[in-house]
């Protein structure tokens, strides 16, 4: 479509937020991700949330009822938080409003192609701006004023990163329009709590909610009795004059578990200060308390300082960090909550920590919320002049092409080269055809080769495993036909194994930064780059295009003796086309794409949050074992 009008530099705030009370508007529910961005739910999910909201403003929305991929998630409408049932992760949600003529009102969705080849919707704020420019036939749109260094080109349907110049495809598609409502709207993003009219169900999540609610109410009731009747240690200290009156909880979220009624000094405050040692001071505004999956400890002076509502509503998974000193907590005032060993990586630990954090909020115990750490994928920027060659390694670049492999080996000659005929076959199964070795091969009549009869049996030279010779020929014909054999029983390799890696480029150099766990060493950076192309006869679907997602891929090794040894073997594996192959991605499920080929690489530079980074003291030994399994062992370096 021709777009003669000039491009557009978008201005912030175009038509979003809250319209006048008498106008109809489109409702979009959004959740806060770990980067502080509000991400929209789909139109179908928003219709479902609105339906639940109409029937019970304090209800729970089970998102899996409309979208199977959201089965673990529920939304608590009273606390305005999304809860993931298998990990305990909680995230804030909000109800946002847009003009009916904007993108969500028309069912227009703008998406960009991510590294995995799937499509990711833009934030609704961006989607509205992009659709507005598209309808006005602007040839391009600059998103820098919205905080994104991207230029959207409508003619090529691509976005370009202004800093890296990387281009990604974008697309516009039609979907279900978001729900349209009319009438009065709340003045704040948090939906007000209404009267509960629903009957609780018997699912495991609801049972967890109600059991947690009962436990918290018991704690709160105990505190209230102590304050009113002086039970269990009874009299208040001089600092308890402003202690809050605590109401019983009616939900599992932090908003209602701890609902103090306080005297706010000095006008409106956005901070909470709970003083220890008997001061009991509380200053607070009308805030929500998001209790997230957490590791819980108690501070030495029983003090909590959280300045500002934005600090309470920290994006992403939050951790409650506390140190363990109960000596400063008056006996009988706070129930003992033993919290141990909640820092593990299993899905149970975050859920337990989240529930414990909720109970501690209810008990009035001090809690400090901090951001969850983010993975550090790349090192600081490095000038080209600082890139150095790796000691003991020739060159800085390797290339492969389609003619690398030595093809055309006669199958019979290959089998004879690595086997010995045996006269008396053992009375056991051939692990290839699953027939007895004393009988003919299961490939009799299916495959025939001169000089190799179906009843002939041979033994592999190194491992001495026995097979029908015709079965070994069939196995070779079904493989890469590169002149090598691999024992199907023990995986021992005979000859030089090669793979089906598409053509590409491998670069390697030293950068002047250290990996976690290797402070005394610089870092070897490996860069793999493979373009998309066409599959050949050695690939799963000859003549069909294959994709190459996420390239160039950056990987890291420590620049020490063992790290340089691993690099040399990786170079050898690259030359033999063993690093990558074409198959189905285990991450995205996409077929006919370039995937790793059972040799693990570290792609996370400064952390190990994903499991693909450092520190990992066993990684170098593990990757040497994986290389050896591919026939690339340390003995190969001596040849």
XYZ file of C-alpha atoms in Angstrom:
639
model
C 0.000 0.000 0.000
C 1.417 3.371 -1.034
C 1.974 5.774 1.845
C 2.727 9.239 0.452
C 2.309 11.180 3.682
C 5.337 11.997 5.861
C 6.438 9.698 8.676
C 5.317 10.178 12.240
C 7.184 10.825 15.456
C 4.632 9.548 17.948
C 3.741 11.645 20.977
C 3.152 10.107 24.374
C -0.333 9.675 25.749
C -2.372 9.695 22.593
C -5.864 8.793 23.673
C -5.083 6.395 26.497
C -5.962 6.390 30.170
C -9.430 7.280 31.418
C -12.037 8.832 29.150
C -14.888 11.042 30.352
C -17.386 9.234 32.540
C -20.198 9.316 29.949
C -18.191 7.744 27.093
C -18.109 4.120 26.069
C -14.648 2.607 26.148
C -12.750 -0.574 25.501
C -11.371 -2.527 28.471
C -7.915 -4.120 28.277
C -6.567 -6.124 31.215
C -2.767 -6.097 31.536
C -0.075 -7.701 33.713
C 3.279 -6.264 34.780
C 6.345 -8.135 33.513
C 9.835 -8.272 35.017
C 10.959 -5.255 32.967
C 8.251 -2.976 34.329
C 6.120 -3.076 31.163
C 2.373 -3.694 31.175
C 1.582 -6.579 28.810
C -1.980 -7.076 27.547
C -3.978 -10.255 27.972
C -5.687 -11.503 24.817
C -9.158 -10.246 23.898
C -10.671 -13.642 24.790
C -9.052 -13.556 28.238
C -10.268 -9.981 28.819
C -13.870 -10.966 27.946
C -13.572 -13.828 30.441
C -12.194 -11.545 33.181
C -14.985 -9.010 32.616
C -17.620 -11.738 32.852
C -16.232 -12.923 36.192
C -15.981 -9.322 37.391
C -19.668 -8.723 36.699
C -20.728 -11.725 38.734
C -18.279 -11.320 41.640
C -16.017 -8.286 42.065
C -13.983 -10.214 44.665
C -13.806 -13.394 42.634
C -10.984 -15.433 41.199
C -10.461 -15.679 37.439
C -9.131 -19.016 36.164
C -7.399 -18.033 32.919
C -6.955 -21.629 31.769
C -10.681 -21.826 31.063
C -10.220 -19.693 27.916
C -6.548 -20.223 26.982
C -4.910 -23.628 27.578
C -1.404 -22.121 27.797
C -2.553 -20.062 30.813
C -3.690 -23.064 32.881
C -1.313 -22.331 35.834
C -2.536 -18.740 36.208
C -5.388 -17.260 38.234
C -6.257 -13.604 38.928
C -7.480 -12.441 42.327
C -9.755 -9.472 41.539
C -9.699 -8.120 45.084
C -5.923 -7.755 45.286
C -5.473 -7.152 41.529
C -2.706 -9.758 41.282
C -2.046 -12.679 38.992
C -0.974 -15.844 40.816
C 0.914 -18.741 39.224
C -0.135 -21.875 41.047
C 2.887 -24.088 40.316
C 5.567 -21.566 41.400
C 3.806 -19.106 43.708
C 4.809 -16.144 41.530
C 2.549 -13.095 41.847
C 2.369 -10.131 39.471
C 0.228 -6.966 39.583
C -2.580 -6.615 37.041
C -4.519 -3.547 35.935
C -7.701 -2.673 34.081
C -6.976 -0.101 31.380
C -9.309 1.796 29.064
C -9.004 2.833 25.402
C -11.080 4.591 22.789
C -13.496 2.270 20.928
C -12.015 3.412 17.607
C -8.476 2.395 18.645
C -6.747 -0.883 17.800
C -8.201 -2.983 20.681
C -11.700 -1.756 19.868
C -11.337 -2.932 16.269
C -9.627 -6.223 17.121
C -6.346 -5.168 15.455
C -3.189 -6.776 16.836
C 0.340 -5.700 15.854
C 3.102 -8.233 16.466
C 6.865 -8.552 15.994
C 8.851 -11.703 15.206
C 11.070 -12.827 18.079
C 14.293 -14.853 17.986
C 12.379 -18.131 18.191
C 10.402 -17.356 15.052
C 7.102 -16.902 16.881
C 5.089 -13.690 17.011
C 4.924 -11.436 20.093
C 2.221 -8.742 20.438
C 3.324 -5.177 21.079
C 2.333 -3.491 24.332
C -1.142 -2.054 23.923
C 0.196 1.500 24.166
C 2.471 0.829 21.190
C -0.192 -1.119 19.320
C -2.562 1.854 19.506
C 0.125 4.255 18.262
C 1.202 1.939 15.407
C -2.378 1.402 14.261
C -3.053 5.156 14.394
C -0.062 5.854 12.133
C -1.007 2.979 9.834
C -4.538 4.284 9.356
C -3.185 7.749 8.505
C -0.951 6.100 5.854
C 2.321 7.313 7.341
C 5.240 5.464 5.724
C 7.061 5.040 9.035
C 6.691 5.570 12.779
C 9.396 6.551 15.293
C 8.815 4.980 18.724
C 11.661 6.751 20.536
C 9.320 9.109 22.405
C 7.645 6.053 23.950
C 10.973 4.825 25.268
C 11.853 2.425 22.415
C 14.712 2.988 19.994
C 12.823 1.513 17.055
C 11.672 2.724 13.667
C 8.611 0.969 12.218
C 8.537 0.840 8.397
C 5.062 0.092 7.047
C 6.195 -0.428 3.445
C 8.590 -3.272 4.321
C 6.571 -4.283 7.420
C 9.716 -4.316 9.564
C 11.054 -2.607 12.670
C 14.666 -1.438 12.876
C 16.664 -0.986 16.065
C 18.264 2.463 15.724
C 21.279 1.432 17.794
C 22.114 -2.032 16.428
C 20.378 -1.611 13.035
C 18.858 -5.047 13.486
C 15.630 -5.565 11.556
C 12.690 -7.732 12.555
C 9.527 -8.544 10.682
C 6.242 -7.179 11.965
C 2.681 -8.066 11.065
C -0.866 -6.805 11.497
C -3.618 -9.309 12.106
C -7.285 -9.231 13.014
C -8.559 -10.831 16.213
C -11.526 -10.636 18.546
C -12.305 -7.053 19.623
C -11.739 -6.260 23.310
C -14.825 -5.869 25.562
C -16.750 -2.579 25.318
C -18.325 -1.058 28.438
C -20.208 2.133 29.351
C -20.998 3.922 32.607
C -18.894 5.079 35.541
C -15.349 3.868 35.962
C -13.084 3.641 39.018
C -10.740 6.535 39.721
C -7.730 4.286 40.249
C -6.216 1.338 38.412
C -6.947 -1.021 41.318
C -10.470 -2.420 41.136
C -12.475 -1.744 44.340
C -13.436 -4.640 46.567
C -17.120 -5.559 46.444
C -19.306 -7.967 48.284
C -18.615 -11.608 47.721
C -21.506 -13.636 46.448
C -19.801 -16.609 44.890
C -19.536 -20.091 46.322
C -15.959 -21.416 46.612
C -15.106 -24.375 44.429
C -13.175 -27.478 45.489
C -10.113 -27.121 43.220
C -6.663 -27.334 44.810
C -6.011 -23.637 44.316
C -9.190 -22.627 46.178
C -8.406 -25.087 48.967
C -4.965 -23.498 49.286
C -6.520 -20.030 49.309
C -9.047 -20.874 52.012
C -6.582 -22.775 54.203
C -4.153 -19.847 54.038
C -7.005 -17.444 54.766
C -8.025 -19.454 57.833
C -4.452 -19.558 59.139
C -3.975 -15.827 58.690
C -7.314 -15.031 60.321
C -6.328 -17.149 63.321
C -3.093 -15.177 63.707
C -4.911 -11.865 63.371
C -7.598 -12.887 65.869
C -4.893 -13.876 68.352
C -3.230 -10.474 67.955
C -6.535 -8.695 68.430
C -7.289 -10.629 71.639
C -3.895 -9.674 73.024
C -4.531 -6.014 72.338
C -8.075 -6.011 73.732
C -7.710 -8.323 76.739
C -3.983 -8.271 77.482
C -3.553 -12.007 76.815
C -0.133 -13.663 76.489
C 2.024 -10.913 77.664
C -0.391 -8.390 77.908
C 0.293 -4.738 78.485
C 1.250 -2.361 75.756
C 4.490 -0.493 75.786
C 4.573 3.278 75.481
C 5.239 2.970 71.783
C 2.047 1.006 71.169
C -0.336 3.934 71.312
C -0.541 4.137 67.542
C -0.576 0.395 66.978
C -3.094 -0.463 64.279
C -6.364 -2.281 64.816
C -6.213 -5.272 62.489
C -9.267 -6.640 60.754
C -9.722 -10.261 59.779
C -8.712 -11.266 56.284
C -11.204 -12.226 53.603
C -8.770 -13.190 50.860
C -5.368 -14.772 50.473
C -3.640 -11.769 48.869
C -1.575 -9.297 50.855
C -4.034 -6.455 50.266
C -6.620 -7.817 52.674
C -4.553 -10.082 54.871
C -3.093 -7.010 56.527
C -5.688 -4.236 56.585
C -4.637 -1.811 59.319
C -6.804 1.115 60.395
C -4.288 3.831 61.309
C -3.857 7.467 62.086
C -1.746 8.942 59.283
C 0.491 11.722 60.495
C 1.480 14.629 58.343
C -1.069 14.261 55.590
C -0.779 11.718 52.801
C 2.237 9.429 52.885
C 3.518 6.867 50.451
C 5.836 5.139 52.891
C 5.572 2.612 55.684
C 7.802 2.714 58.735
C 7.361 -0.028 61.327
C 9.739 0.688 64.182
C 11.069 -2.096 66.373
C 11.881 -2.186 70.040
C 8.420 -1.168 71.171
C 7.980 1.970 69.026
C 5.284 0.329 66.944
C 5.081 3.327 64.625
C 3.005 2.964 61.467
C 2.689 5.536 58.683
C 0.872 4.510 55.574
C -1.392 5.608 52.761
C -4.050 3.627 50.946
C -1.633 1.087 49.519
C -1.825 -2.457 48.235
C 0.571 -5.069 49.584
C 1.715 -7.525 46.892
C 3.096 -10.578 48.635
C 5.223 -12.494 46.145
C 7.210 -15.710 46.082
C 9.945 -15.037 48.572
C 12.750 -15.986 50.878
C 11.780 -14.710 54.329
C 14.023 -13.534 57.178
C 13.643 -11.166 60.111
C 15.719 -8.006 60.509
C 17.746 -7.538 63.673
C 15.852 -4.449 64.842
C 12.419 -5.471 63.567
C 12.262 -2.553 61.132
C 10.633 -2.196 57.719
C 11.143 0.830 55.482
C 9.422 0.864 52.079
C 9.339 4.314 50.505
C 6.683 4.921 47.903
C 3.967 2.849 46.339
C 6.150 2.094 43.335
C 8.593 0.335 45.640
C 5.816 -1.878 46.927
C 4.600 -2.752 43.459
C 7.999 -3.821 42.174
C 7.700 -5.556 38.791
C 8.217 -9.243 38.344
C 8.826 -11.966 40.858
C 9.757 -10.376 44.168
C 11.785 -11.768 47.012
C 11.194 -11.026 50.663
C 14.623 -10.719 52.236
C 14.894 -10.993 56.000
C 17.632 -11.809 58.523
C 16.978 -14.144 61.444
C 17.159 -12.486 64.815
C 14.233 -12.986 67.141
C 15.904 -11.461 70.160
C 14.551 -7.998 69.312
C 10.945 -9.248 69.033
C 9.068 -9.065 72.355
C 8.044 -12.497 73.614
C 4.416 -13.301 73.063
C 3.842 -10.414 70.653
C 4.673 -12.199 67.419
C 3.986 -15.887 66.713
C 7.043 -17.970 65.830
C 7.101 -18.791 62.118
C 9.978 -21.183 61.357
C 11.047 -20.543 57.767
C 13.983 -22.619 56.572
C 15.470 -23.877 53.322
C 13.177 -21.924 51.030
C 15.927 -20.789 48.684
C 15.927 -23.876 46.477
C 15.178 -23.938 42.764
C 12.189 -26.303 42.801
C 8.660 -25.171 42.037
C 7.527 -26.015 45.580
C 9.942 -23.656 47.333
C 8.741 -20.372 45.733
C 5.137 -21.324 46.440
C 5.907 -22.059 50.119
C 7.894 -18.858 50.379
C 5.021 -16.880 48.884
C 2.524 -18.337 51.343
C 4.929 -17.719 54.238
C 5.367 -14.120 53.145
C 1.596 -13.674 53.137
C 1.280 -15.082 56.654
C 4.102 -12.863 57.904
C 2.380 -9.814 56.400
C -0.768 -10.860 58.255
C 1.154 -11.276 61.503
C 2.633 -7.790 61.199
C 6.182 -9.103 60.820
C 8.683 -6.872 58.966
C 9.190 -7.593 55.293
C 11.500 -6.006 52.739
C 10.744 -6.427 49.039
C 13.587 -6.492 46.540
C 13.825 -7.092 42.822
C 14.519 -10.571 41.526
C 17.877 -10.683 39.726
C 17.966 -10.479 35.939
C 20.239 -12.590 33.727
C 23.328 -10.870 32.328
C 23.479 -12.249 28.800
C 26.236 -10.114 27.288
C 29.497 -8.523 28.465
C 30.067 -4.745 28.505
C 30.772 -3.256 25.048
C 34.216 -4.090 23.675
C 36.160 -2.098 21.085
C 37.486 -4.002 18.090
C 41.020 -2.986 19.079
C 40.548 -4.887 22.359
C 39.719 -8.184 20.626
C 42.732 -10.489 20.714
C 43.407 -13.907 19.128
C 43.327 -16.973 21.368
C 46.732 -18.236 22.414
C 47.667 -21.493 20.672
C 44.771 -21.330 18.196
C 45.417 -20.472 14.574
C 43.227 -17.780 13.047
C 40.006 -16.253 14.346
C 37.418 -17.626 11.904
C 36.214 -20.915 10.396
C 33.742 -21.489 7.579
C 31.920 -24.579 6.365
C 30.226 -25.330 3.088
C 28.111 -28.073 1.573
C 31.087 -29.947 0.079
C 32.905 -30.504 3.338
C 31.923 -34.131 3.860
C 33.600 -37.057 2.183
C 30.668 -38.745 0.531
C 30.365 -41.747 -1.703
C 31.799 -44.409 0.598
C 30.714 -47.911 -0.331
C 28.574 -49.243 2.563
C 30.011 -52.775 2.320
C 33.573 -51.461 2.453
C 32.817 -49.319 5.518
C 31.226 -52.232 7.402
C 34.059 -54.597 6.531
C 36.662 -52.024 7.624
C 35.393 -51.887 11.204
C 34.108 -55.463 11.797
C 35.400 -58.986 12.079
C 33.387 -61.991 10.893
C 32.620 -64.603 13.522
C 31.853 -68.200 12.692
C 29.592 -69.089 15.641
C 26.962 -66.502 16.428
C 25.991 -66.058 20.086
C 22.418 -66.918 21.029
C 21.260 -63.348 21.630
C 19.321 -60.589 19.860
C 20.743 -58.289 17.229
C 19.961 -54.856 18.739
C 19.338 -53.383 15.264
C 16.703 -55.752 13.825
C 15.810 -57.459 17.164
C 16.031 -60.919 15.535
C 18.182 -63.671 17.019
C 21.754 -63.604 15.739
C 21.585 -67.308 14.954
C 18.853 -66.548 12.403
C 18.931 -64.329 9.321
C 18.844 -60.542 9.525
C 15.482 -58.841 9.725
C 16.482 -56.905 6.594
C 16.522 -60.066 4.480
C 14.431 -59.391 1.385
C 14.377 -55.657 2.168
C 18.036 -54.956 1.564
C 20.540 -56.957 -0.470
C 24.256 -56.410 -1.031
C 26.695 -58.535 -2.912
C 29.076 -60.344 -0.636
C 27.001 -59.791 2.524
C 24.546 -62.565 3.160
C 21.636 -62.143 5.620
C 22.977 -64.764 8.015
C 26.516 -63.294 8.310
C 27.397 -61.928 11.740
C 30.244 -59.567 12.623
C 31.894 -58.060 15.682
C 32.924 -54.418 15.940
C 36.651 -54.027 16.576
C 36.799 -51.717 19.645
C 33.740 -52.603 21.686
C 33.223 -56.222 20.448
C 29.442 -55.834 20.154
C 27.936 -58.305 17.667
C 25.388 -57.585 14.888
C 24.176 -58.928 11.580
C 26.444 -57.434 8.929
C 23.419 -56.671 6.754
C 21.900 -54.745 9.688
C 25.069 -52.635 9.952
C 24.818 -51.894 6.217
C 21.184 -50.811 6.669
C 22.134 -48.608 9.616
C 24.923 -46.968 7.586
C 22.600 -46.312 4.630
C 20.133 -44.654 6.991
C 22.767 -42.299 8.404
C 25.031 -39.588 7.097
C 27.060 -41.977 4.873
C 30.302 -40.213 5.758
C 32.506 -43.283 6.092
C 32.037 -43.681 9.863
C 30.061 -46.129 12.012
C 28.650 -45.683 15.502
C 27.847 -48.684 17.635
C 24.103 -48.574 18.448
C 24.741 -50.258 21.802
C 27.596 -48.311 23.406
C 27.850 -45.361 20.951
C 31.527 -46.033 20.225
C 32.543 -44.250 17.012
C 34.562 -45.863 14.240
C 36.181 -43.467 11.806
C 35.554 -39.715 11.727
C 31.946 -38.843 12.460
C 30.517 -35.830 10.670
C 27.156 -34.150 10.875
C 24.616 -32.284 8.771
C 25.267 -28.731 9.971
C 24.270 -26.126 7.355
C 26.906 -23.736 5.932
C 27.920 -20.918 8.251
C 30.702 -19.089 10.051
C 32.401 -19.478 13.446
C 34.516 -16.688 14.989
C 36.475 -16.704 18.262
C 38.573 -14.136 20.123
C 39.560 -12.900 23.586
C 37.622 -10.118 25.287
C 39.037 -8.237 28.326
C 36.343 -9.315 30.816
C 36.144 -12.171 33.327
C 33.423 -14.778 33.762
C 31.901 -15.432 37.207
C 34.013 -18.113 38.835
C 37.105 -17.238 36.772
C 38.233 -13.837 38.118
C 41.862 -14.365 37.091
C 41.104 -15.176 33.450
C 39.877 -13.207 30.487
C 37.083 -14.629 28.343
C 36.958 -16.476 25.032
C 33.941 -15.354 23.039
C 32.646 -17.612 20.266
C 30.231 -16.227 17.677
C 28.257 -18.639 15.483
C 26.403 -17.303 12.459
C 24.308 -19.509 10.182
C 21.903 -18.010 7.621
C 18.588 -19.539 6.621
C 18.641 -21.648 3.467
C 17.416 -24.718 1.628
C 17.639 -28.273 2.929
C 19.661 -30.796 0.934
C 19.505 -34.592 0.655
C 21.234 -35.030 4.035
C 18.496 -33.098 5.849
C 15.009 -34.179 7.005
C 13.060 -32.464 4.187
C 15.221 -31.978 1.065
C 14.160 -29.042 -1.071
C 12.325 -27.307 1.789
C 13.523 -24.057 3.333
C 14.936 -24.058 6.854
C 14.999 -21.168 9.336
C 17.899 -19.988 11.494
C 16.621 -18.231 14.625
C 18.701 -16.280 17.128
C 21.858 -15.913 15.046
C 24.503 -14.720 15.562
C 24.759 -16.717 18.800
C 27.385 -15.663 21.351
C 28.988 -18.265 23.645
C 31.654 -17.954 26.342
C 34.602 -19.910 27.745
C 37.242 -18.953 30.324
C 40.620 -18.150 28.791
C 42.589 -20.768 30.695
C 44.262 -24.037 29.711
C 41.114 -26.155 29.854
C 39.000 -23.451 28.205
C 41.432 -23.251 25.278
C 41.365 -27.051 24.979
C 37.564 -26.953 24.766
C 37.780 -24.243 22.095
C 40.127 -26.348 19.958
C 37.776 -29.304 20.171
C 34.771 -27.085 19.363
C 36.600 -25.849 16.279
C 37.179 -29.472 15.280
C 33.495 -30.247 15.900
C 32.548 -27.220 13.777
C 34.773 -28.435 10.940
C 33.030 -31.809 11.162
C 29.637 -30.047 11.140
C 28.594 -31.381 14.545
C 27.681 -28.194 16.481
C 24.279 -27.621 14.845
C 21.788 -29.615 12.847
C 18.353 -29.104 11.303
C 15.406 -30.403 13.279
C 12.621 -29.374 15.644
C 13.273 -26.807 18.359
C 12.645 -28.189 21.851
C 11.988 -24.621 23.030
C 9.458 -23.378 20.482
C 8.362 -26.591 18.749
C 9.247 -25.094 15.362
C 10.308 -27.685 12.782
C 12.826 -27.312 9.945
C 15.012 -24.933 11.911
C 18.673 -24.859 13.019
C 19.065 -26.361 16.514
C 21.940 -27.290 18.838
C 23.308 -30.803 18.337
C 23.895 -32.221 21.846
C 26.999 -30.130 22.617
C 26.034 -27.630 25.302
C 27.262 -24.035 25.158
C 27.215 -21.214 27.710
C 25.271 -18.294 26.227
C 24.803 -16.265 29.452
C 27.865 -14.146 30.219
C 27.552 -12.665 33.687
C 25.114 -14.903 35.573
C 23.663 -18.406 35.646
C 19.959 -17.751 36.166
C 18.936 -19.686 33.058
C 21.359 -22.573 33.588
C 23.332 -21.507 30.515
C 25.896 -19.326 32.276
C 28.577 -19.120 34.951
C 29.615 -19.975 37.601
C 29.388 -23.661 36.705
C 32.487 -25.528 37.953
C 31.549 -28.736 36.109
C 30.785 -27.267 32.701
C 34.203 -27.681 31.054
C 34.420 -31.333 32.095
C 30.837 -31.953 30.966
C 31.349 -30.433 27.533
C 34.551 -32.461 27.062
C 32.471 -35.582 27.725
C 29.820 -34.448 25.206
C 32.465 -33.761 22.579
C 34.009 -37.165 23.182
C 30.589 -38.759 22.640
C 30.588 -37.141 19.192
C 34.001 -38.615 18.412
C 35.869 -35.381 19.139
C 38.170 -36.344 22.017
C 41.445 -35.058 23.363
C 43.270 -37.738 21.381
C 42.081 -35.961 18.231
C 44.255 -32.961 19.121
C 47.368 -35.144 18.918
C 46.620 -36.323 15.378
